[in-house]
Structures are given as C-alpha cells and as structure tokens.
DNA sequence: TTAAACATACATCCTTGTATGTATGTCAAT
DNA sequence: ATTGACATACATACAAGGATGTATGTTTAA
C-alpha cells in the first residue's frame, strides 16, 4: 500500500493534520513525538517526514488550515453592518468566539495555540503567524474604529490603534482564561459581557 | 565543597530557582533539561534533584515564589480606596500590570506561565495553582463589585461574578497579547485604556 | 521506467531517574 | 572540649528509554 494517487496523498496529509491536532491538544506540542502523531493517524513517521519538514512545520500547517474558515466567517459578516462599524466589530468578535465555543476543530486549535504551545525559537514561525494575523486584523479593526468616529459612534479623541489592540487582548484573554478550565464556566455569556462592556466603555472615553 | 549550612543551602535553592526562571523564559519549560538549569546555576543535576522532586515541582515552586510579593502589593492598596470599590479594583489591576511591565522578575514569571508552558497533565499542579489563585482573587473582586453596587457605582443588575471573570480575562489577555511580541508596543498605556474602558462600560450596563 | 508516497532500519544524541560516592555540618555522649 | 555517628547537601556515575533525522527499501501511479 504505497504510491497513492494525488487525492489519496492529500487525504493522508489531512489525516496527519487531524491526528496532530488531537494529540497536540491532549499532550501538548513538545511532549508529543512524531511517532505518536503517525500512529494516531494509522501511519508511520515516514509519512510525516514526507509531508512535513518537522514538527514545527506541522504545527504551522495546522495554524494555516484554520485561518481560511475564520476569514470566510468574518467576510460574510462584513456585508451586514456596512453602515454600523461598531456593531460590525462587536458581532464579528462574538461570531468568532461563538465558533470557538461550539466548533471542536476551532476549539482545539485555539487550545493548542494558547495553552499547549511554548513560544520559543523553534516555534517562531507560529508566533510570527500569530502576530502577523493579528496585525492584519488590527488594521481592519482600526479602520472600523475610525469609521465609527466618522459616524459619531465613539469620541473623536479615541486612540483607535490602542482600542483595536485592546479588543484583541480581550479576545485572547477570554479564550485563554476559559481554556485554562473550560468546565468551570461557559465561554459565550462571559465573553459577550466582556466585549459589550468594553465597546460601551469606549463610547464614553 | 559539600554539606553547606542551612542558610547556604537555601541560597543554592534560590540560585536554582533564579536559573530555572531565566532558562525557562529563554527556551521554554519543556525544552529545558534539568542539566541546563543546573549548569546555568553553576551546579549539577544532583543539586536540582536534592531540592526538587522533578521539573514540574521546580516550576510550581517558581510560581509560588512570586505569589507573595503580589499579594503584598494588593494588600497594600487595599487600605486606600476603602470607600471606592471600583477605584480600588482599577488601581489594583493597574498596579499589578505596572509591576509586570517594570519588574523583570515578575515579567519573566508571567512570560513563562502565559507563553512558555504547556498546560498538560504533567504541569497540572501549576494549572491548578493558576486556577485556584484566580478563583480566590475572583471572590474578592466579586465582593468589590457587590460593594460597588451598594454604593451605586454600577447598576444593581450587574452580574458581578461574570464581571469579575471578565476582569481577569482582560488581565491575562493584555499580558499574553503583549508578551507575544513585547517589542511592538508598551504594555501600560494599552492596558490602562483596556481596564478603564471595561470598567466604564460596566457602569452603564 | 521513473519518481511519488510512503514504510523500515539505523545511528546519534539527550534526558530522565536513580544509585552511589563524598565531604561536611550538627549533635549527643563522654 | 573532643569525638564519633549520623544526616545533609550536593557531585558523579550508570542504565534505560526515547526522539530525531536520514538513509534505504518497496510498491505503484503516471
């Protein structure tokens, strides 16, 4: 059983990613060997090394895989709230948070990135990806805040860059704090209060 | 050079903790061997195993070491703001954040706990300590919020438990997001806006 | 036939835990 | 005040188990 067709090869690559995601989430990134991932996928380390350079590359691939659905989700919401920048920000944030709280795939990735991964030199690619993605979103959110100023939704003196940074801090914090003990409380009602209170506070800054 | 006096033994224990903190912060918890820690402290693994059961216990000891100064800082601020619960909450939060942004010791520990440690079974003691500590603080902050309701600072309908949880999420998020790329922006002005906007938002909930 | 898509085998390097060695502080007994 | 005995505070040595990367098979699609 070797030399599959290209589609089959892509399927095994996907299997490897799925297995890696499960095992990373259970045992942590640096505690899981490539052997564990391979056997969890019903394969051997040869398959892993064929599709990925090493563990760090595998982790990076995992991260990229989840970016697309989230971008799509955000893009979909972009259409509504065209004339309500602040409402758009709020609903996009809550939509992504809701996705994380409901979709296991999204939840596992978030869990890995926030609580099962050490950001050291070896994983710098993932850290960079994290920072860059945030940076890109940051520009969009900042533009939204500027639009909100233009619409009179928030004071003109609002430091929009800092306000946008704060929103992402809230996002990461809500997820991190929840993931440290998910059984203790549900994410969503808590995150909703958080985001709404923050945005409401910005209106009177 | 063996069999030091008790004070000297405590000093070497402290050296080991210092070294562990440095190396954990640089290379991540699970990527650092006990050998690295020992040599960084100018000792051998024998010393490490004498003072600590294993790496996880060493990490837990690191965490406990930082709890005391923070408790003291918070306790000191408790005296002021006796009749201004909301102001007390705000200033305590900002004081701890300021400590983290200025004090290297505090910053390193925070960095380790938030971005250089994988929360898997092996490190469950640290995770538990994190959750318990938050839980304890949570009770205090919740009581403050209740006091704030009594003083009319926030609406009586405010879900104080959730509001307190949100504050800790903000705290963790501000630190985490900053530590993912500390060079990009300074923690404090950003965190100040965050905390103040959130609390201001709570006043009109 | 060639090269893709893996599996298998091999060598190397670490790391951990423990076991043992060893020198010295501590303390009771004289 | 000495002197032993014992425990302390480490250093050193040892055994075992992985984990990684690479090299080499092996089968089959193209």
CSV table of C-alpha atoms (C1' of nucleotides) in Angstrom, one decimal:
chain,number,residue,atom,x,y,z
A,1,UNK,CA,0.0,0.0,0.0
A,2,UNK,CA,2.1,2.8,-1.3
A,3,UNK,CA,2.2,5.3,-4.1
A,4,UNK,CA,-1.4,6.5,-3.7
A,5,UNK,CA,-3.0,8.9,-6.2
A,6,UNK,CA,-2.6,12.6,-5.5
A,7,UNK,CA,-6.0,12.9,-3.9
A,8,UNK,CA,-5.2,10.0,-1.6
A,9,UNK,CA,-2.0,11.6,-0.7
A,10,UNK,CA,-3.8,14.8,0.2
A,11,UNK,CA,-6.2,12.7,2.3
A,12,UNK,CA,-3.4,11.2,4.3
A,13,UNK,CA,-1.9,14.6,4.7
A,14,UNK,CA,-5.2,15.7,6.1
A,15,UNK,CA,-5.3,12.6,8.4
A,16,UNK,CA,-1.9,13.6,9.7
A,17,UNK,CA,-3.1,17.1,10.4
A,18,UNK,CA,-6.2,15.8,12.2
A,19,UNK,CA,-4.1,13.4,14.3
A,20,UNK,CA,-1.6,16.0,15.1
A,21,UNK,CA,-4.3,18.4,16.2
A,22,UNK,CA,-5.8,15.8,18.5
A,23,UNK,CA,-2.6,14.7,20.0
A,24,UNK,CA,-1.2,18.2,20.3
A,25,UNK,CA,-4.3,19.2,22.2
A,26,UNK,CA,-4.1,16.2,24.5
A,27,UNK,CA,-0.5,16.0,25.3
A,28,UNK,CA,0.9,19.4,24.3
A,29,UNK,CA,3.1,20.2,21.3
A,30,UNK,CA,6.6,19.5,22.7
A,31,UNK,CA,5.5,16.4,24.6
A,32,UNK,CA,4.2,14.6,21.5
A,33,UNK,CA,6.6,12.8,19.3
A,34,UNK,CA,6.1,12.5,15.6
A,35,UNK,CA,5.8,8.8,16.2
A,36,UNK,CA,2.7,9.4,18.3
A,37,UNK,CA,1.2,11.5,15.6
A,38,UNK,CA,1.9,9.0,12.9
A,39,UNK,CA,0.4,6.0,14.8
A,40,UNK,CA,-2.6,8.1,15.8
A,41,UNK,CA,-3.1,8.6,12.1
A,42,UNK,CA,-2.6,4.9,11.4
A,43,UNK,CA,0.7,5.7,9.6
A,44,UNK,CA,4.4,5.8,10.3
A,45,UNK,CA,6.9,8.6,10.8
A,46,UNK,CA,7.9,8.2,7.2
A,47,UNK,CA,4.6,9.7,6.1
A,48,UNK,CA,5.0,12.6,8.5
A,49,UNK,CA,8.5,13.4,7.2
A,50,UNK,CA,7.3,13.1,3.6
A,51,UNK,CA,4.6,15.7,4.1
A,52,UNK,CA,6.2,18.0,6.6
A,53,UNK,CA,9.8,19.1,7.3
A,54,UNK,CA,9.5,18.6,11.0
A,55,UNK,CA,7.2,19.2,14.0
A,56,UNK,CA,7.3,23.0,13.8
A,57,UNK,CA,6.3,22.9,10.1
A,58,UNK,CA,3.4,20.6,11.0
A,59,UNK,CA,2.3,23.0,13.7
A,60,UNK,CA,2.5,25.9,11.3
A,61,UNK,CA,0.4,24.0,8.7
A,62,UNK,CA,-2.2,23.3,11.4
A,63,UNK,CA,-2.4,27.0,12.1
A,64,UNK,CA,-2.8,27.9,8.4
A,65,UNK,CA,-5.5,25.4,7.9
A,66,UNK,CA,-7.8,27.2,10.4
A,67,UNK,CA,-7.3,30.7,9.0
A,68,UNK,CA,-9.4,30.2,6.0
A,69,UNK,CA,-12.7,29.3,7.6
A,70,UNK,CA,-12.4,32.2,10.1
A,71,UNK,CA,-11.6,34.6,7.3
A,72,UNK,CA,-14.7,33.4,5.5
A,73,UNK,CA,-16.8,33.8,8.5
A,74,UNK,CA,-15.6,37.4,9.1
A,75,UNK,CA,-16.0,38.2,5.4
A,76,UNK,CA,-19.6,37.0,5.5
A,77,UNK,CA,-20.4,39.4,8.3
A,78,UNK,CA,-18.7,42.2,6.5
A,79,UNK,CA,-21.7,42.6,4.2
A,80,UNK,CA,-24.1,43.3,7.0
A,81,UNK,CA,-23.2,46.1,9.3
A,82,UNK,CA,-21.9,48.2,6.5
A,83,UNK,CA,-23.3,51.3,8.0
A,84,UNK,CA,-22.7,50.3,11.6
A,85,UNK,CA,-18.9,49.9,12.2
A,86,UNK,CA,-19.1,49.4,15.9
A,87,UNK,CA,-21.9,46.9,15.6
A,88,UNK,CA,-19.9,45.1,13.0
A,89,UNK,CA,-16.9,44.9,15.2
A,90,UNK,CA,-18.9,43.5,18.1
A,91,UNK,CA,-20.7,40.9,16.0
A,92,UNK,CA,-17.6,39.7,14.3
A,93,UNK,CA,-15.8,39.2,17.5
A,94,UNK,CA,-18.7,37.4,19.1
A,95,UNK,CA,-19.2,35.3,16.0
A,96,UNK,CA,-15.6,34.0,16.1
A,97,UNK,CA,-15.8,33.4,19.8
A,98,UNK,CA,-19.1,31.5,19.3
A,99,UNK,CA,-17.4,29.5,16.6
A,100,UNK,CA,-14.6,28.6,19.1
A,101,UNK,CA,-17.0,27.7,21.8
A,102,UNK,CA,-19.1,25.5,19.5
A,103,UNK,CA,-16.8,24.0,16.8
A,104,UNK,CA,-14.5,21.4,18.2
A,105,UNK,CA,-11.9,21.9,15.4
A,106,UNK,CA,-11.7,25.6,16.2
A,107,UNK,CA,-11.6,25.0,19.9
A,108,UNK,CA,-8.7,22.5,19.6
A,109,UNK,CA,-6.6,24.8,17.5
A,110,UNK,CA,-7.2,27.7,19.9
A,111,UNK,CA,-6.4,25.5,22.8
A,112,UNK,CA,-3.2,24.4,21.2
A,113,UNK,CA,-2.1,27.9,20.3
A,114,UNK,CA,-3.0,29.5,23.7
A,115,UNK,CA,-2.2,26.8,26.2
A,116,UNK,CA,-0.4,23.8,24.6
A,117,UNK,CA,2.5,25.5,22.9
A,118,UNK,CA,5.7,27.1,24.1
A,119,UNK,CA,6.7,30.2,22.1
A,120,UNK,CA,10.4,29.7,21.8
A,121,UNK,CA,12.7,30.0,18.9
A,122,UNK,CA,11.7,26.6,17.5
A,123,UNK,CA,8.1,27.7,17.1
A,124,UNK,CA,8.9,31.2,16.0
A,125,UNK,CA,7.1,30.6,12.7
A,126,UNK,CA,3.8,30.0,14.5
A,127,UNK,CA,4.4,33.0,16.7
A,128,UNK,CA,5.1,35.2,13.7
A,129,UNK,CA,2.0,33.9,12.0
A,130,UNK,CA,0.0,34.7,15.1
A,131,UNK,CA,1.4,38.2,15.3
A,132,UNK,CA,1.1,38.9,11.6
A,133,UNK,CA,-2.5,37.7,11.5
A,134,UNK,CA,-3.3,39.9,14.5
A,135,UNK,CA,-1.5,42.7,12.8
A,136,UNK,CA,-3.6,42.4,9.7
A,137,UNK,CA,-6.8,42.2,11.5
A,138,UNK,CA,-5.7,45.1,13.6
A,139,UNK,CA,-5.5,47.3,10.6
A,140,UNK,CA,-9.1,46.4,9.6
A,141,UNK,CA,-10.4,46.9,13.1
A,142,UNK,CA,-8.6,50.2,13.4
A,143,UNK,CA,-10.2,51.3,10.2
A,144,UNK,CA,-13.6,50.3,11.6
A,145,UNK,CA,-13.0,52.4,14.7
A,146,UNK,CA,-12.0,55.3,12.5
A,147,UNK,CA,-15.2,54.8,10.6
A,148,UNK,CA,-17.0,54.7,13.9
A,149,UNK,CA,-15.5,58.1,14.8
A,150,UNK,CA,-16.7,59.4,11.5
A,151,UNK,CA,-20.2,58.2,12.3
A,152,UNK,CA,-20.0,59.7,15.8
A,153,UNK,CA,-20.3,56.3,17.5
A,154,UNK,CA,-17.2,56.9,19.6
A,155,UNK,CA,-15.4,60.1,20.6
A,156,UNK,CA,-13.0,61.6,18.0
A,157,UNK,CA,-10.2,61.5,20.6
A,158,UNK,CA,-10.3,57.7,20.8
A,159,UNK,CA,-6.8,56.2,20.2
A,160,UNK,CA,-8.1,53.8,17.6
A,161,UNK,CA,-5.0,51.7,17.3
A,162,UNK,CA,-4.8,51.1,21.0
A,163,UNK,CA,-8.5,50.5,21.1
A,164,UNK,CA,-8.1,47.8,18.5
A,165,UNK,CA,-5.2,46.2,20.3
A,166,UNK,CA,-7.4,46.1,23.4
A,167,UNK,CA,-10.1,44.2,21.5
A,168,UNK,CA,-7.6,41.5,20.5
A,169,UNK,CA,-6.3,41.3,24.0
A,170,UNK,CA,-9.8,40.8,25.2
A,171,UNK,CA,-10.3,38.1,22.6
A,172,UNK,CA,-7.2,36.2,23.6
A,173,UNK,CA,-7.8,36.7,27.3
A,174,UNK,CA,-11.3,35.5,27.2
A,175,UNK,CA,-10.2,32.3,25.3
A,176,UNK,CA,-7.1,31.7,27.4
A,177,UNK,CA,-8.8,32.2,30.7
A,178,UNK,CA,-11.6,29.9,29.7
A,179,UNK,CA,-9.4,27.2,28.2
A,180,UNK,CA,-7.4,27.0,31.5
A,181,UNK,CA,-10.5,25.4,32.9
A,182,UNK,CA,-13.3,25.1,30.4
A,183,UNK,CA,-15.5,23.1,32.7
A,184,UNK,CA,-15.8,25.9,35.2
A,185,UNK,CA,-17.9,28.2,33.1
A,186,UNK,CA,-19.2,28.6,29.5
A,187,UNK,CA,-17.3,30.9,27.3
A,188,UNK,CA,-20.1,32.8,25.5
A,189,UNK,CA,-22.1,34.7,28.1
A,190,UNK,CA,-19.0,35.7,29.7
A,191,UNK,CA,-17.3,36.8,26.5
A,192,UNK,CA,-20.4,38.7,25.5
A,193,UNK,CA,-20.5,40.8,28.6
A,194,UNK,CA,-16.8,41.4,28.2
A,195,UNK,CA,-16.9,42.6,24.6
A,196,UNK,CA,-20.0,44.7,25.0
A,197,UNK,CA,-18.8,46.4,28.2
A,198,UNK,CA,-15.6,47.2,26.6
A,199,UNK,CA,-17.2,48.7,23.5
A,200,UNK,CA,-19.7,50.6,25.6
A,201,UNK,CA,-16.9,52.0,27.7
A,202,UNK,CA,-15.2,53.2,24.5
A,203,UNK,CA,-18.2,55.2,23.6
A,204,UNK,CA,-17.7,57.5,26.6
A,205,UNK,CA,-13.9,57.7,26.6
B,1,UNK,CA,32.5,21.7,48.7
B,2,UNK,CA,29.5,20.0,50.1
B,3,UNK,CA,27.3,20.0,53.1
B,4,UNK,CA,26.8,23.7,53.4
B,5,UNK,CA,25.0,25.3,56.3
B,6,UNK,CA,21.2,25.7,56.2
B,7,UNK,CA,21.4,29.3,55.0
B,8,UNK,CA,23.8,28.4,52.3
B,9,UNK,CA,21.6,25.5,51.2
B,10,UNK,CA,18.7,28.0,50.9
B,11,UNK,CA,20.9,30.2,48.9
B,12,UNK,CA,21.6,27.5,46.4
B,13,UNK,CA,17.9,26.7,46.2
B,14,UNK,CA,17.3,30.3,45.4
B,15,UNK,CA,20.1,30.1,42.8
B,16,UNK,CA,18.4,27.2,41.2
B,17,UNK,CA,15.1,29.0,41.1
B,18,UNK,CA,16.7,32.0,39.5
B,19,UNK,CA,18.5,29.9,36.9
B,20,UNK,CA,15.3,28.0,36.2
B,21,UNK,CA,13.4,31.1,35.7
B,22,UNK,CA,15.9,32.5,33.2
B,23,UNK,CA,16.3,29.3,31.2
B,24,UNK,CA,12.5,28.6,31.2
B,25,UNK,CA,11.9,32.0,29.9
B,26,UNK,CA,14.5,31.7,27.2
B,27,UNK,CA,14.0,28.2,26.0
B,28,UNK,CA,10.5,27.2,27.3
B,29,UNK,CA,9.7,24.8,30.1
B,30,UNK,CA,9.7,21.5,28.3
B,31,UNK,CA,12.7,22.3,26.1
B,32,UNK,CA,15.0,22.9,29.0
B,33,UNK,CA,16.6,20.0,30.7
B,34,UNK,CA,17.5,19.9,34.3
B,35,UNK,CA,21.1,19.8,33.2
B,36,UNK,CA,20.8,23.2,31.6
B,37,UNK,CA,19.2,24.6,34.7
B,38,UNK,CA,21.9,23.1,36.9
B,39,UNK,CA,24.8,24.4,34.8
B,40,UNK,CA,23.2,27.8,34.5
B,41,UNK,CA,23.2,27.9,38.3
B,42,UNK,CA,26.8,26.7,38.4
B,43,UNK,CA,25.7,23.4,39.9
B,44,UNK,CA,24.9,19.9,38.8
B,45,UNK,CA,21.7,17.9,38.5
B,46,UNK,CA,22.4,16.4,41.9
B,47,UNK,CA,21.6,19.8,43.4
B,48,UNK,CA,18.4,20.1,41.5
B,49,UNK,CA,17.2,16.6,42.5
B,50,UNK,CA,18.0,17.3,46.1
B,51,UNK,CA,15.9,20.4,46.3
B,52,UNK,CA,13.1,19.5,43.9
B,53,UNK,CA,11.3,16.3,43.0
B,54,UNK,CA,11.4,17.0,39.3
B,55,UNK,CA,10.9,19.7,36.7
B,56,UNK,CA,7.2,20.1,37.4
B,57,UNK,CA,7.9,20.7,41.1
B,58,UNK,CA,10.5,23.2,40.2
B,59,UNK,CA,8.1,25.1,38.1
B,60,UNK,CA,5.5,25.0,40.8
B,61,UNK,CA,8.0,26.4,43.3
B,62,UNK,CA,8.7,29.2,40.9
B,63,UNK,CA,5.1,30.1,40.7
B,64,UNK,CA,4.7,30.1,44.4
B,65,UNK,CA,7.7,32.3,44.9
B,66,UNK,CA,6.0,35.2,43.0
B,67,UNK,CA,2.7,35.0,44.7
B,68,UNK,CA,3.8,36.6,47.9
B,69,UNK,CA,5.1,39.9,46.6
B,70,UNK,CA,1.9,40.3,44.5
B,71,UNK,CA,-0.3,39.6,47.5
B,72,UNK,CA,1.6,42.2,49.4
B,73,UNK,CA,1.2,44.7,46.7
B,74,UNK,CA,-2.5,44.2,46.5
B,75,UNK,CA,-2.9,44.2,50.3
B,76,UNK,CA,-1.1,47.5,50.5
B,77,UNK,CA,-3.6,49.1,48.1
B,78,UNK,CA,-6.5,47.5,50.0
B,79,UNK,CA,-6.0,50.2,52.7
B,80,UNK,CA,-6.6,53.1,50.3
B,81,UNK,CA,-9.8,53.0,48.3
B,82,UNK,CA,-11.7,51.6,51.2
B,83,UNK,CA,-14.8,53.7,50.3
B,84,UNK,CA,-14.3,53.4,46.5
B,85,UNK,CA,-14.6,49.8,45.5
B,86,UNK,CA,-14.5,50.4,41.7
B,87,UNK,CA,-11.5,52.7,42.0
B,88,UNK,CA,-9.8,50.1,44.2
B,89,UNK,CA,-10.3,47.4,41.6
B,90,UNK,CA,-9.0,49.6,38.8
B,91,UNK,CA,-5.9,50.6,40.7
B,92,UNK,CA,-5.1,47.1,41.9
B,93,UNK,CA,-5.3,45.8,38.4
B,94,UNK,CA,-3.1,48.6,37.0
B,95,UNK,CA,-0.6,48.2,39.8
B,96,UNK,CA,0.0,44.6,39.1
B,97,UNK,CA,0.2,45.2,35.4
B,98,UNK,CA,2.7,48.0,36.1
B,99,UNK,CA,4.7,45.6,38.2
B,100,UNK,CA,4.8,43.1,35.4
B,101,UNK,CA,5.8,45.7,32.8
B,102,UNK,CA,8.6,47.1,35.0
B,103,UNK,CA,9.9,44.3,37.2
B,104,UNK,CA,11.9,41.8,35.3
B,105,UNK,CA,11.3,39.0,37.8
B,106,UNK,CA,7.5,39.4,37.5
B,107,UNK,CA,7.7,39.8,33.8
B,108,UNK,CA,9.7,36.6,33.4
B,109,UNK,CA,7.3,34.6,35.5
B,110,UNK,CA,4.3,35.9,33.6
B,111,UNK,CA,6.0,35.1,30.4
B,112,UNK,CA,6.7,31.6,31.5
B,113,UNK,CA,3.2,30.9,32.7
B,114,UNK,CA,1.5,32.5,29.7
B,115,UNK,CA,3.7,31.7,26.7
B,116,UNK,CA,6.4,29.2,27.7
B,117,UNK,CA,4.5,26.5,29.3
B,118,UNK,CA,2.2,23.8,28.0
B,119,UNK,CA,-0.8,23.0,30.2
B,120,UNK,CA,-0.9,19.3,30.0
B,121,UNK,CA,-1.2,16.6,32.7
B,122,UNK,CA,2.4,16.9,33.8
B,123,UNK,CA,2.0,20.5,34.7
B,124,UNK,CA,-1.4,20.2,36.2
B,125,UNK,CA,-0.1,21.4,39.5
B,126,UNK,CA,0.8,24.7,38.0
B,127,UNK,CA,-2.5,24.9,36.2
B,128,UNK,CA,-4.4,24.2,39.3
B,129,UNK,CA,-2.4,26.8,41.2
B,130,UNK,CA,-3.3,29.3,38.5
B,131,UNK,CA,-7.0,28.5,38.6
B,132,UNK,CA,-7.1,28.4,42.4
B,133,UNK,CA,-5.3,31.7,42.7
B,134,UNK,CA,-7.7,33.3,40.2
B,135,UNK,CA,-10.6,31.7,42.0
B,136,UNK,CA,-9.5,33.2,45.3
B,137,UNK,CA,-9.0,36.7,43.8
B,138,UNK,CA,-12.3,36.3,42.0
B,139,UNK,CA,-14.2,36.1,45.2
B,140,UNK,CA,-12.5,39.3,46.4
B,141,UNK,CA,-13.2,41.1,43.2
B,142,UNK,CA,-16.8,39.9,43.1
B,143,UNK,CA,-17.2,41.2,46.6
B,144,UNK,CA,-15.8,44.6,45.5
B,145,UNK,CA,-18.3,44.7,42.6
B,146,UNK,CA,-21.1,43.9,45.1
B,147,UNK,CA,-19.8,46.7,47.2
B,148,UNK,CA,-19.8,48.9,44.1
B,149,UNK,CA,-23.5,48.1,43.6
B,150,UNK,CA,-24.2,49.0,47.2
B,151,UNK,CA,-22.5,52.3,46.6
B,152,UNK,CA,-24.4,52.9,43.3
B,153,UNK,CA,-21.2,52.8,41.2
B,154,UNK,CA,-22.6,50.2,38.9
B,155,UNK,CA,-26.1,49.0,38.1
B,156,UNK,CA,-27.7,46.6,40.6
B,157,UNK,CA,-28.4,44.2,37.7
B,158,UNK,CA,-24.7,43.7,37.0
B,159,UNK,CA,-23.7,40.0,37.1
B,160,UNK,CA,-20.8,40.5,39.5
B,161,UNK,CA,-19.3,37.1,39.1
B,162,UNK,CA,-19.2,37.4,35.3
B,163,UNK,CA,-17.9,40.9,35.5
B,164,UNK,CA,-15.1,39.7,37.8
B,165,UNK,CA,-14.2,36.9,35.5
B,166,UNK,CA,-14.0,39.4,32.6
B,167,UNK,CA,-11.6,41.5,34.5
B,168,UNK,CA,-9.2,38.5,34.9
B,169,UNK,CA,-9.7,37.7,31.2
B,170,UNK,CA,-8.6,41.2,30.4
B,171,UNK,CA,-5.6,40.9,32.7
B,172,UNK,CA,-4.5,37.7,31.1
B,173,UNK,CA,-5.2,38.8,27.6
B,174,UNK,CA,-3.4,42.1,28.0
B,175,UNK,CA,-0.3,40.3,29.3
B,176,UNK,CA,-0.5,37.4,26.8
B,177,UNK,CA,-1.0,39.6,23.7
B,178,UNK,CA,1.8,41.9,24.8
B,179,UNK,CA,4.2,39.0,25.6
B,180,UNK,CA,3.7,37.5,22.2
B,181,UNK,CA,5.6,40.5,20.8
B,182,UNK,CA,6.8,42.8,23.7
B,183,UNK,CA,8.8,45.0,21.3
B,184,UNK,CA,5.9,46.1,19.3
B,185,UNK,CA,4.1,48.2,21.9
B,186,UNK,CA,4.4,49.1,25.6
B,187,UNK,CA,2.1,47.3,28.0
B,188,UNK,CA,0.9,50.0,30.2
B,189,UNK,CA,-0.8,52.7,28.2
B,190,UNK,CA,-2.6,49.9,26.3
B,191,UNK,CA,-3.6,48.1,29.4
B,192,UNK,CA,-4.8,51.3,31.1
B,193,UNK,CA,-7.2,52.0,28.3
B,194,UNK,CA,-8.4,48.5,28.4
B,195,UNK,CA,-9.2,48.3,32.1
B,196,UNK,CA,-10.7,51.8,32.2
B,197,UNK,CA,-12.9,51.3,29.2
B,198,UNK,CA,-14.2,48.0,30.6
B,199,UNK,CA,-15.0,49.4,34.0
B,200,UNK,CA,-16.6,52.4,32.4
B,201,UNK,CA,-18.7,50.2,30.3
B,202,UNK,CA,-19.8,48.3,33.3
B,203,UNK,CA,-21.2,51.5,34.8
B,204,UNK,CA,-23.8,51.7,32.1
B,205,UNK,CA,-24.7,48.0,31.7
C,1,DT,C1',11.0,3.5,-16.4
C,2,DT,C1',10.8,7.0,-13.2
C,3,DA,C1',9.6,9.1,-9.3
C,4,DA,C1',6.0,9.8,-5.9
C,5,DA,C1',4.3,8.1,-1.4
C,6,DC,C1',5.2,6.1,1.9
C,7,DA,C1',7.5,2.1,5.4
C,8,DT,C1',11.5,0.4,7.7
C,9,DA,C1',16.0,0.5,9.5
C,10,DC,C1',19.9,2.7,11.6
C,11,DA,C1',22.9,5.8,14.2
C,12,DT,C1',23.2,9.5,17.3
C,13,DC,C1',22.1,12.4,20.8
C,14,DC,C1',19.6,13.6,25.0
C,15,DT,C1',17.1,13.3,29.0
C,16,DT,C1',15.5,11.3,32.9
C,17,DG,C1',15.7,8.8,37.2
C,18,DT,C1',18.3,6.6,40.4
C,19,DA,C1',22.1,4.8,42.6
C,20,DT,C1',26.2,5.7,44.7
C,21,DG,C1',30.1,8.5,46.4
C,22,DT,C1',31.8,12.1,49.5
C,23,DA,C1',32.7,15.7,52.4
C,24,DT,C1',31.0,18.4,55.9
C,25,DG,C1',27.6,20.5,59.3
C,26,DT,C1',25.3,19.0,63.6
C,27,DC,C1',24.6,17.0,67.8
C,28,DA,C1',24.7,13.7,71.5
C,29,DA,C1',27.8,11.3,74.5
C,30,DT,C1',31.8,11.3,77.1
D,1,DA,C1',36.1,20.4,74.5
D,2,DT,C1',36.6,16.1,71.7
D,3,DT,C1',35.0,12.6,69.5
D,4,DG,C1',32.4,9.8,67.0
D,5,DA,C1',27.8,8.9,64.4
D,6,DC,C1',24.5,10.4,61.5
D,7,DA,C1',22.2,13.2,58.3
D,8,DT,C1',22.7,16.8,55.0
D,9,DA,C1',23.9,18.8,50.6
D,10,DC,C1',25.4,18.1,47.0
D,11,DA,C1',28.5,15.7,42.7
D,12,DT,C1',29.3,11.7,39.9
D,13,DA,C1',28.2,7.5,37.5
D,14,DC,C1',25.1,4.4,35.4
D,15,DA,C1',21.3,2.3,32.9
D,16,DA,C1',17.4,2.8,30.0
D,17,DG,C1',14.4,4.7,27.0
D,18,DG,C1',13.0,7.8,23.6
D,19,DA,C1',13.2,11.2,19.8
D,20,DT,C1',15.1,13.0,15.8
D,21,DG,C1',17.0,12.9,11.2
D,22,DT,C1',18.5,10.4,7.5
D,23,DA,C1',19.3,6.6,4.6
D,24,DT,C1',17.4,3.0,2.3
D,25,DG,C1',13.7,-0.1,0.9
D,26,DT,C1',9.3,-1.0,-1.7
D,27,DT,C1',5.4,-0.6,-4.2
D,28,DT,C1',2.6,1.5,-7.6
D,29,DA,C1',0.7,5.6,-10.4
D,30,DA,C1',2.0,8.2,-14.4
